[in-house]
Coordinates of C-alpha atoms in Angstrom, one line a residue:
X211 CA 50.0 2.0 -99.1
X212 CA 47.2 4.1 -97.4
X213 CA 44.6 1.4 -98.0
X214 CA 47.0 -1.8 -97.0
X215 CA 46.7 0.6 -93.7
X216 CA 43.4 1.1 -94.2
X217 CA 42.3 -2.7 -94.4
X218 CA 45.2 -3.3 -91.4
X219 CA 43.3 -1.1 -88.9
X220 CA 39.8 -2.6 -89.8
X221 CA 41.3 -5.8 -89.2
X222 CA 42.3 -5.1 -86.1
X223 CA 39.5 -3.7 -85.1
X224 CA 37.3 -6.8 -86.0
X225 CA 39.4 -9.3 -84.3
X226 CA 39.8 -7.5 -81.1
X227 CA 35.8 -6.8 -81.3
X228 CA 35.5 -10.6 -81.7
X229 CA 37.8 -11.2 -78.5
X230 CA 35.7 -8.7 -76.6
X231 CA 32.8 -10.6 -77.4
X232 CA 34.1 -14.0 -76.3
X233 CA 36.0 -12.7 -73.1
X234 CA 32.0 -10.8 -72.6
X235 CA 30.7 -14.3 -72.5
X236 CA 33.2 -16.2 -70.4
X237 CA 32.3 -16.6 -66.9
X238 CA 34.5 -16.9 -63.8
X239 CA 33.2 -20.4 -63.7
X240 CA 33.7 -21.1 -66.8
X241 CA 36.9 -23.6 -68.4
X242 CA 38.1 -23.0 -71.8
X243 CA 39.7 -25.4 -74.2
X244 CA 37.6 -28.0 -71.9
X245 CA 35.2 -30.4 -72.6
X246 CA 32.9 -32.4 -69.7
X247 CA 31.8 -35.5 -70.5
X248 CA 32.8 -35.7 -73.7
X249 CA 30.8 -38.9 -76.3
X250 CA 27.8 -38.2 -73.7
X251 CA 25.0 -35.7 -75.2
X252 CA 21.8 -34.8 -73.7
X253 CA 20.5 -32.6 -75.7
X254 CA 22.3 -30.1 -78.9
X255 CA 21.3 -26.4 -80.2
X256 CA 22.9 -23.8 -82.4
X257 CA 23.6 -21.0 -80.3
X258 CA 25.5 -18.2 -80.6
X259 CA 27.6 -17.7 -77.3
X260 CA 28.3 -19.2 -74.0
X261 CA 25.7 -17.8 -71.6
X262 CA 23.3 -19.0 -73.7
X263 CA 24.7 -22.5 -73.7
X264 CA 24.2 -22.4 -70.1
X265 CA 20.7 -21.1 -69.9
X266 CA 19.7 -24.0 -72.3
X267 CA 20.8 -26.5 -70.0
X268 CA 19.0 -24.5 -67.0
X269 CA 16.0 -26.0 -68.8
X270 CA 16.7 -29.3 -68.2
X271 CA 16.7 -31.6 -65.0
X272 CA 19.1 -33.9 -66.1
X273 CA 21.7 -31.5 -67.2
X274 CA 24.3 -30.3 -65.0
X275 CA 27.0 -29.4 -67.5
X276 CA 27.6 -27.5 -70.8
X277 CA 30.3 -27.4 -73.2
X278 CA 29.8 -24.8 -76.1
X279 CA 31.8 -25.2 -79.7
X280 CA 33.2 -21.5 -80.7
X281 CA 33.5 -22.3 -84.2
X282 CA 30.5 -24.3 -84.9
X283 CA 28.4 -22.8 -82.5
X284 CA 26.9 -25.7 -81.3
X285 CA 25.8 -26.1 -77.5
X286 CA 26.1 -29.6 -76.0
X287 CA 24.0 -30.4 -72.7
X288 CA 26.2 -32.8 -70.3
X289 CA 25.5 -34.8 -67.2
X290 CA 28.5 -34.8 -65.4
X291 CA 31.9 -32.8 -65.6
X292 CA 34.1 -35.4 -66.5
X293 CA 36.7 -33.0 -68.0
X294 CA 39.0 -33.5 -70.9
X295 CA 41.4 -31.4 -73.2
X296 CA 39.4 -29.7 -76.4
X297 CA 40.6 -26.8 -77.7
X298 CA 38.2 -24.4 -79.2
X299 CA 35.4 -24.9 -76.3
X300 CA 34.2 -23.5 -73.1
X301 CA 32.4 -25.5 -70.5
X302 CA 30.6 -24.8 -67.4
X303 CA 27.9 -26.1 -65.0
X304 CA 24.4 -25.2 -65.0
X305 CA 24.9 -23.3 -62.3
X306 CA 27.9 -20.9 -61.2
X307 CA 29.0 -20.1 -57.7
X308 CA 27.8 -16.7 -57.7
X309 CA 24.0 -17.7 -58.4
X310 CA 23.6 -20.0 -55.4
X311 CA 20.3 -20.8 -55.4
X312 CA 17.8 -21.2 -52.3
X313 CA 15.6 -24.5 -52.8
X314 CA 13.6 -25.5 -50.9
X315 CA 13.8 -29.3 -49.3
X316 CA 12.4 -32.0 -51.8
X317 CA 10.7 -33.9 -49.1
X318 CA 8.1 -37.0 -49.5
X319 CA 6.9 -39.7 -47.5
X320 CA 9.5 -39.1 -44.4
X321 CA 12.7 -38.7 -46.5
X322 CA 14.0 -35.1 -47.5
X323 CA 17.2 -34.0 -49.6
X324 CA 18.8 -30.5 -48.3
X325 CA 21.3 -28.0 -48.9
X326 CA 21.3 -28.9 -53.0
X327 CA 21.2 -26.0 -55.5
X328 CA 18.9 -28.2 -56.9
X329 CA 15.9 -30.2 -56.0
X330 CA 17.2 -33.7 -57.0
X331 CA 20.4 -33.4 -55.0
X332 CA 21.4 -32.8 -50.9
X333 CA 22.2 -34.5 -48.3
X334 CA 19.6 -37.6 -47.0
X335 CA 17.7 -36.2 -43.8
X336 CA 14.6 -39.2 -42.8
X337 CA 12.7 -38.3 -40.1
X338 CA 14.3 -35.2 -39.9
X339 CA 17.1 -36.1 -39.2
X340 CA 20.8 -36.5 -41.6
X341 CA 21.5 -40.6 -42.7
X342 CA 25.1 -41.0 -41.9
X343 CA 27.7 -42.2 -44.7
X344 CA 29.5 -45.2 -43.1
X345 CA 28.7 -47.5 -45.7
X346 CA 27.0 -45.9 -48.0
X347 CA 26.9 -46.2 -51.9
X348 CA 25.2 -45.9 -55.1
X349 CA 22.7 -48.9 -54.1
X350 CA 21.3 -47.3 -50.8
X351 CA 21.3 -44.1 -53.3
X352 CA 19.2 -46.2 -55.5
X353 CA 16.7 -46.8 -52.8
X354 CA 16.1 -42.8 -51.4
X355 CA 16.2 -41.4 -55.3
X356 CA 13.6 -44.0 -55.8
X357 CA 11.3 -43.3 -53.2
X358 CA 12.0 -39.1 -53.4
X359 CA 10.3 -40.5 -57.3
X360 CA 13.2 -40.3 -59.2
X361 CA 14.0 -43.3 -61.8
X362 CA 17.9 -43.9 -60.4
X363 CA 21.2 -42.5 -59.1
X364 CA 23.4 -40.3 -60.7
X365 CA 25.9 -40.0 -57.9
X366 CA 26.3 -40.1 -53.9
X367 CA 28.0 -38.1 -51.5
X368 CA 29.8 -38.4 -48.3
X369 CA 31.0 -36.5 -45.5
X370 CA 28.4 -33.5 -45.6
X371 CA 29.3 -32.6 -49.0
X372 CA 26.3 -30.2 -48.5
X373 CA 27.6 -28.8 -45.6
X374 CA 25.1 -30.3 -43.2
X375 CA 26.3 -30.4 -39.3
X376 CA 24.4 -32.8 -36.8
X377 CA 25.2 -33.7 -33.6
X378 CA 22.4 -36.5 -33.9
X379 CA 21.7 -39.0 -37.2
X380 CA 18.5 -41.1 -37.7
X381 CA 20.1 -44.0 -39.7
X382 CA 23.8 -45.5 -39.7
X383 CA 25.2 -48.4 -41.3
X384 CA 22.1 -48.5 -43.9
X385 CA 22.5 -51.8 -46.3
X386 CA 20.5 -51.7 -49.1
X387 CA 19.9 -54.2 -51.8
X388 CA 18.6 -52.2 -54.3
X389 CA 15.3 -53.2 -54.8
X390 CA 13.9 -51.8 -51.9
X391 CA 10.6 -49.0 -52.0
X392 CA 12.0 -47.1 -48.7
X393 CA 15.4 -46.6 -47.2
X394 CA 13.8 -47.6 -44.1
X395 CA 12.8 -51.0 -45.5
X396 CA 16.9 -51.0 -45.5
X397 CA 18.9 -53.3 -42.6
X398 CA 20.6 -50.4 -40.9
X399 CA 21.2 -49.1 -37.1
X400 CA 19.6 -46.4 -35.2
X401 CA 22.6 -45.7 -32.9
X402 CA 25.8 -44.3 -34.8
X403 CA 29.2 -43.6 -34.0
X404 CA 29.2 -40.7 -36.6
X405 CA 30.9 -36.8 -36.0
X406 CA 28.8 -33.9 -37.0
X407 CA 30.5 -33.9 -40.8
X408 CA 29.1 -37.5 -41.5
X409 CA 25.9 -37.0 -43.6
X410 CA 25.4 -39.0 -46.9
X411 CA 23.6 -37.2 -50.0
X412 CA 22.7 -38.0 -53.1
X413 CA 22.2 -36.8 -57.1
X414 CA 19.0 -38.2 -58.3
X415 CA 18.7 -38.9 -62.0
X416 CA 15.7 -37.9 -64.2
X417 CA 17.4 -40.4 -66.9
X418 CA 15.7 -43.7 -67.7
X419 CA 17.3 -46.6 -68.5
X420 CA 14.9 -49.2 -70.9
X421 CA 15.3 -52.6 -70.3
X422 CA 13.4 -55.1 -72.0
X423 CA 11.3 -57.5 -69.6
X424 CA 13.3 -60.3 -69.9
X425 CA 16.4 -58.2 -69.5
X426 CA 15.5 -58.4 -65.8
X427 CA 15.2 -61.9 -65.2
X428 CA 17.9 -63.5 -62.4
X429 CA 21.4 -63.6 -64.5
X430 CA 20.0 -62.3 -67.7
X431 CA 22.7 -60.5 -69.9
X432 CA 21.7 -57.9 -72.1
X433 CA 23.1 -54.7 -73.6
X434 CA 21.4 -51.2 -73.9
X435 CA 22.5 -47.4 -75.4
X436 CA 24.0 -49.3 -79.0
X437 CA 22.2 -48.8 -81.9
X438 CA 23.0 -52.4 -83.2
X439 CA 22.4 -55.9 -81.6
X440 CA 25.1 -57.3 -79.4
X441 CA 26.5 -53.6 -78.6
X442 CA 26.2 -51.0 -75.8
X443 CA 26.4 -51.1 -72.2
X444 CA 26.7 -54.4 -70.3
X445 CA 23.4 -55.4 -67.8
X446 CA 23.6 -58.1 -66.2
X447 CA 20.0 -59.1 -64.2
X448 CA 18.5 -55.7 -64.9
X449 CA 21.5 -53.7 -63.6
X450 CA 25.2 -52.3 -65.1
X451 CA 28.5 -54.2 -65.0
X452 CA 31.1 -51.5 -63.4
X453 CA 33.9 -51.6 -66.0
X454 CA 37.0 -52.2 -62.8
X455 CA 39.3 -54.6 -64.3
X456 CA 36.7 -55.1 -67.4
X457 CA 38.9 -56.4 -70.3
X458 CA 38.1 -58.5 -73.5
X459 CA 37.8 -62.0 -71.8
X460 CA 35.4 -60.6 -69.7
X461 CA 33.6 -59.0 -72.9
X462 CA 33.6 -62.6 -74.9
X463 CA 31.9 -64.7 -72.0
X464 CA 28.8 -61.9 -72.1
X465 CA 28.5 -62.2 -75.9
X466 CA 28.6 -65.7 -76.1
X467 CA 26.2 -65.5 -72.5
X468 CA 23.6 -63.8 -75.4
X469 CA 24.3 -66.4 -78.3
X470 CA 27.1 -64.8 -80.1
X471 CA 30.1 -66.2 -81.8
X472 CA 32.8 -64.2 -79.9
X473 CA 33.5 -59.9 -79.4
X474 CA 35.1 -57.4 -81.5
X475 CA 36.1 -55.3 -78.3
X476 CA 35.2 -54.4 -75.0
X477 CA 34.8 -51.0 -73.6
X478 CA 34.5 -48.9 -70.8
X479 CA 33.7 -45.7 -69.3
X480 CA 29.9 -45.4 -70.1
X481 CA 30.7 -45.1 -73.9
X482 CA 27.2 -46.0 -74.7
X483 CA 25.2 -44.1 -71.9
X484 CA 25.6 -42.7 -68.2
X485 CA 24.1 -45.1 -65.6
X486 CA 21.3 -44.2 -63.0
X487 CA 21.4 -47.8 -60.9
X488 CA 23.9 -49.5 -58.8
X489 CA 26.0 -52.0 -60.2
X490 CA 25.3 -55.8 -60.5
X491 CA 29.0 -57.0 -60.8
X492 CA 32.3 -55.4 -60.6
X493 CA 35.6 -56.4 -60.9
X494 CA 34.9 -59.4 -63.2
X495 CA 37.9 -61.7 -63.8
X496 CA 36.7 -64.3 -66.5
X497 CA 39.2 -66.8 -68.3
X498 CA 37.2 -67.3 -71.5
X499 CA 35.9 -70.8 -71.0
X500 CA 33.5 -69.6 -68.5
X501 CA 29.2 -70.6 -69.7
X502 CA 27.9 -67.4 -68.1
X503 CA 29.4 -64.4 -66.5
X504 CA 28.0 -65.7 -62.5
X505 CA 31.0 -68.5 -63.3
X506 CA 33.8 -65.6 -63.4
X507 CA 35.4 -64.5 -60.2
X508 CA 33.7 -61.3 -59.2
X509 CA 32.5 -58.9 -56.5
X510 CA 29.2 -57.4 -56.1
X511 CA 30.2 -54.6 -54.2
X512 CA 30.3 -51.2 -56.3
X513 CA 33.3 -49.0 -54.9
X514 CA 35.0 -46.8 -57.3
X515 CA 32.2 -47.8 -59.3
X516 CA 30.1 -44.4 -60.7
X517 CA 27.5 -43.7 -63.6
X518 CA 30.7 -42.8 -65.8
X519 CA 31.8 -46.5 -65.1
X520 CA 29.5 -49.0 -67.4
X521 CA 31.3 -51.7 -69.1
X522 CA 30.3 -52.4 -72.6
X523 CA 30.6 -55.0 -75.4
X524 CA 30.6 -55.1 -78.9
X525 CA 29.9 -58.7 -79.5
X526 CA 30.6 -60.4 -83.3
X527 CA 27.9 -61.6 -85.5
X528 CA 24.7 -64.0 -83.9
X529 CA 26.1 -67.2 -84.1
X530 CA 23.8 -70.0 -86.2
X531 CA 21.5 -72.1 -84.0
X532 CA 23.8 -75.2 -84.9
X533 CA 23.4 -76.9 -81.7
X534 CA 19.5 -76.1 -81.4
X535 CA 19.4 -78.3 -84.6
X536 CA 21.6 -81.0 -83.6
X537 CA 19.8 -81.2 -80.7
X538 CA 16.2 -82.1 -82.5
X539 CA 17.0 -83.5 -85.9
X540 CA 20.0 -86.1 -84.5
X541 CA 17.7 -87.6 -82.4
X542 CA 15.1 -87.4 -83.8
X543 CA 16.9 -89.6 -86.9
X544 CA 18.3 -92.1 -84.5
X545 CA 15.0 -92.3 -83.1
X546 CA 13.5 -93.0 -86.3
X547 CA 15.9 -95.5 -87.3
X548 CA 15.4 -97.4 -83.8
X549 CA 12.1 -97.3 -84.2
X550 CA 11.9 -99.1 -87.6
X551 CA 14.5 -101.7 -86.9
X552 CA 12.0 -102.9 -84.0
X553 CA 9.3 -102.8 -86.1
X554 CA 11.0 -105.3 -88.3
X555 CA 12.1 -107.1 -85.6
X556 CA 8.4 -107.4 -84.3
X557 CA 6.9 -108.5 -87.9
X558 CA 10.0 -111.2 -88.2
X559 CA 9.1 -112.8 -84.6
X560 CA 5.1 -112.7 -85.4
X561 CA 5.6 -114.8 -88.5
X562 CA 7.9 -117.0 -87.1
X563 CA 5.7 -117.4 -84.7
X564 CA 2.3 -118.0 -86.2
X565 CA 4.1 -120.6 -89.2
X566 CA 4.0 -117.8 -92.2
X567 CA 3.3 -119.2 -95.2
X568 CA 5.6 -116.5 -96.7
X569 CA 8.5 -118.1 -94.4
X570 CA 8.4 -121.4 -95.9
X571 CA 8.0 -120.3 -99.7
X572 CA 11.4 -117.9 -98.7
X573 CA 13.2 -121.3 -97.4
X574 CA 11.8 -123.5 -100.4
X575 CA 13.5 -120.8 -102.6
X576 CA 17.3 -121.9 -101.6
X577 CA 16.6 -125.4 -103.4
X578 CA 16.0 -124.1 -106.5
X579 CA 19.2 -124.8 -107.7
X580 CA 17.6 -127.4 -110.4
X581 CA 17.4 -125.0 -113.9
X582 CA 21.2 -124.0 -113.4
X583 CA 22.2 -127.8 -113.1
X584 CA 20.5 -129.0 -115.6
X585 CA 21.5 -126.2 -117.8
X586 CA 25.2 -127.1 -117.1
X587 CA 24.3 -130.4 -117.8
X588 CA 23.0 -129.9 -121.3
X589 CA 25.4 -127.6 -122.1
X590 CA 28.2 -130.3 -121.5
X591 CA 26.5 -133.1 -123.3
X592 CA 26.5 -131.0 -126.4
X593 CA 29.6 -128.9 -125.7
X594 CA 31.7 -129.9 -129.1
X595 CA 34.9 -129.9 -126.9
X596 CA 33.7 -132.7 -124.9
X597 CA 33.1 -136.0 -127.4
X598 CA 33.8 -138.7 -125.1
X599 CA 30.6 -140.6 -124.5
X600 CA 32.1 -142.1 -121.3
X601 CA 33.3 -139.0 -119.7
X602 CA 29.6 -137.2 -120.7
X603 CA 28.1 -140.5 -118.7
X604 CA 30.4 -140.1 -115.5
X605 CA 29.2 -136.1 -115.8
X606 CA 25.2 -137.2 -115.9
X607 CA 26.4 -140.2 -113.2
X608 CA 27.0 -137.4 -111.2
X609 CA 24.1 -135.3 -111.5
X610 CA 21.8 -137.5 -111.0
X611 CA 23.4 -138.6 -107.6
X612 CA 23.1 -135.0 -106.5
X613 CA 19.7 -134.3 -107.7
X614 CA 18.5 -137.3 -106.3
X615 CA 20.3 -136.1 -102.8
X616 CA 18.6 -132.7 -103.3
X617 CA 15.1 -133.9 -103.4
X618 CA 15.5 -136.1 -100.6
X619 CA 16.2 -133.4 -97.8
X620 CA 13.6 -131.0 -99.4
X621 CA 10.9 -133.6 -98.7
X622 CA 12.8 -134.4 -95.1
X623 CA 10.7 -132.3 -92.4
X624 CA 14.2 -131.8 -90.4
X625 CA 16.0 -129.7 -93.5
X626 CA 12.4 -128.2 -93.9
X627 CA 12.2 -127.0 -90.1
X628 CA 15.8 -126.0 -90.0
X629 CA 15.3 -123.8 -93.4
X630 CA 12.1 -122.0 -91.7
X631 CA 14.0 -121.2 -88.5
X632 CA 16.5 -119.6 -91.3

């Protein structure tokens, strides 16, 4: 009895030091039972509590979220804080409230970002002054993250989300369209209507998107983040497809766009990779019999659209170059064929022509008739059947008649011209 109470009190005593631990570790900003981002990994460590989850992903610039894994111990970098259900886990951001830090403005070549805990995010100030937000989106993001020398856009902000007051703006009603090196290159108005709340920002992206060449061609589909060909995320000219209304007709006009037979499924959410670009195309309504995905009803205009938003194929086996090979060897055959029948035709029309020999002795063979007769005739004068002298006579009576008819019209120049034009 004494040591069941023994091994009790031990018990308790290591459980409640292993809750201490874990309550030590969890921060006021902090969510348990909470995954961000979840399918989306930047980076992965073993590590043996929270706060050290968190300082990992202080050394990255791309991470802005953790989740940690209490019974495997494993510490997942996130960009993002999508949030979902996960028991067992704890997430936070890289940063909490209560360590506010004081950067300095990232400012280059006349376009600054301020008020971020971090240097790749703020509100936009050009010429030092705040860019108002009517209008803007991820493609005028695009354009400042580009030229502050960041690869893309992981998100953009409205209404002084970095608490930026202004009573005057240096830009309003900036259109961008994407490709652009400086915001200012951008159509966009110098006077604005905009209160003092009004300031768009941005979250620049260290993460690089690969594309190969061709990839960004004008209406080239491709896909990128799958580890097999014909799956990942959906590009169309170089940039994402948003995944609004994205369903599998959609999906089965891209694969067969990039020469496959049809799609196993179509997904969404940015299950192969976060974005850093604005969108291409959104809200894609194909029917299925569309050639190319231009064809489909669709909008190029990106709202609601964010990096979490990439619409993705998984397309079904290449299909066989069937029609590349119709294409050459049918042809190619009939072409043959053509050209040997006027061949023939030309040989045929230059012997007529020049009186071939070869001609006449062809025509001269239809009168050779002779042997056969003659062998019909012998064969009846002797056939034991046949003993009447007098019909045997009438037989030969007849023979000769049409022997002697037969050698007539070969030596008539008429029958002979007629058989040559034969």
């Amino acid at each position: 009895m004494m040591i069941l109470l023994l091994w009790t009190v031990v018990l308790f005593i290591s459980l409640s030091g292993s809750d201490a631990r874990l309550v030590d570790t969890i921060d006021s900003c902090f969510k348990e039972n909470t995954v961000y981002n979840h399918g989306h990994v930047l980076a992965e460590k073993s590590i043996e509590t929270v706060a050290e989850c968190q300082r990992f992903c202080k050394l990255f610039l791309a991470c802005t979220h953790f989740s940690f894994y209490h019974q495997s111990r494993m510490c997942y970098l996130r960009q993002g804080n999508k949030a979902e259900y996960k028991a067992g886990t704890t997430s936070g951001p890289k940063y909490c409230v209560k360590e506010t830090v004081q950067v300095q403005p990232n400012c280059t070549e006349g376009i600054c970002l301020r008020g971020g805990n971090q240097v790749h995010e703020g509100d936009v100030f050009v010429e030092g002054l705040p860019v108002c937000d009517d209008s803007w989106g991820l493609r005028e993001g695009t354009v400042a993250c580009r030229q502050l020398g960041y690869p893309g856009v992981s998100e953009v902000t409205v209404r002084s989300d970095y608490k930026t007051q202004a009573t005057n703006y240096s830009m309003d009603d900036v259109h961008c369209l994407g490709n652009e090196t400086n915001l200012l290159d951008c159509h966009h108005k110098k006077s604005n209507n905009c209160d003092k709340s009004e300031a768009a920002g941005v979250v620049c992206t260290a993460l690089s998107v690969h594309l190969p060449e061709r990839c960004y061609q004008p209406k080239a589909v491709c896909v990128s983040g799958g580890f097999e060909e014909g799956k990942g995320n959906l590009y169309y000219g170089g940039q994402p497809v948003c995944d609004n209304g994205f369903d599998v007709l959609d999906a089965f006009v891209a694969c067969r766009s990039m020469g496959f037979i049809g799609v196993k499924n179509a997904t969404r959410g940015s299950r192969f990779g976060l974005g850093n670009s604005y969108f291409a195309l959104s809200n894609l309504d194909c029917r299925g019999h569309e050639g190319s995905l231009e064809e489909c009803m669709h909008s190029t205009r990106s709202a609601g659209c964010t990096q979490y938003s990439l619409a993705g194929v998984i397309c079904s086996e290449k299909a066989e170059p069937i029609v590349e090979q119709n294409s050459i060897i049918y042809p190619l055959i009939i072409g043959i064929g053509l050209l040997s029948a006027a061949v023939i035709m030309l040989i045929i029309f230059i012997l007529v022509r020049n009186d071939s020999p070869l001609l006449k002795k062809l025509g001269s063979y239809s009168v050779n008739t002779v042997p056969i007769i003659r062998m019909t005739r012998r064969r009846l004068s002797t056939d034991t059947l046949v003993r009447n002298e007098e019909i045997t006579e009438a037989v030969n009576s007849v023979y000769d008649a049409m022997h002697n008819q037969n050698v007539s019209n070969t030596h008539d120049p008429m029958h002979t011209q007629n058989i040559n034009n034969v």
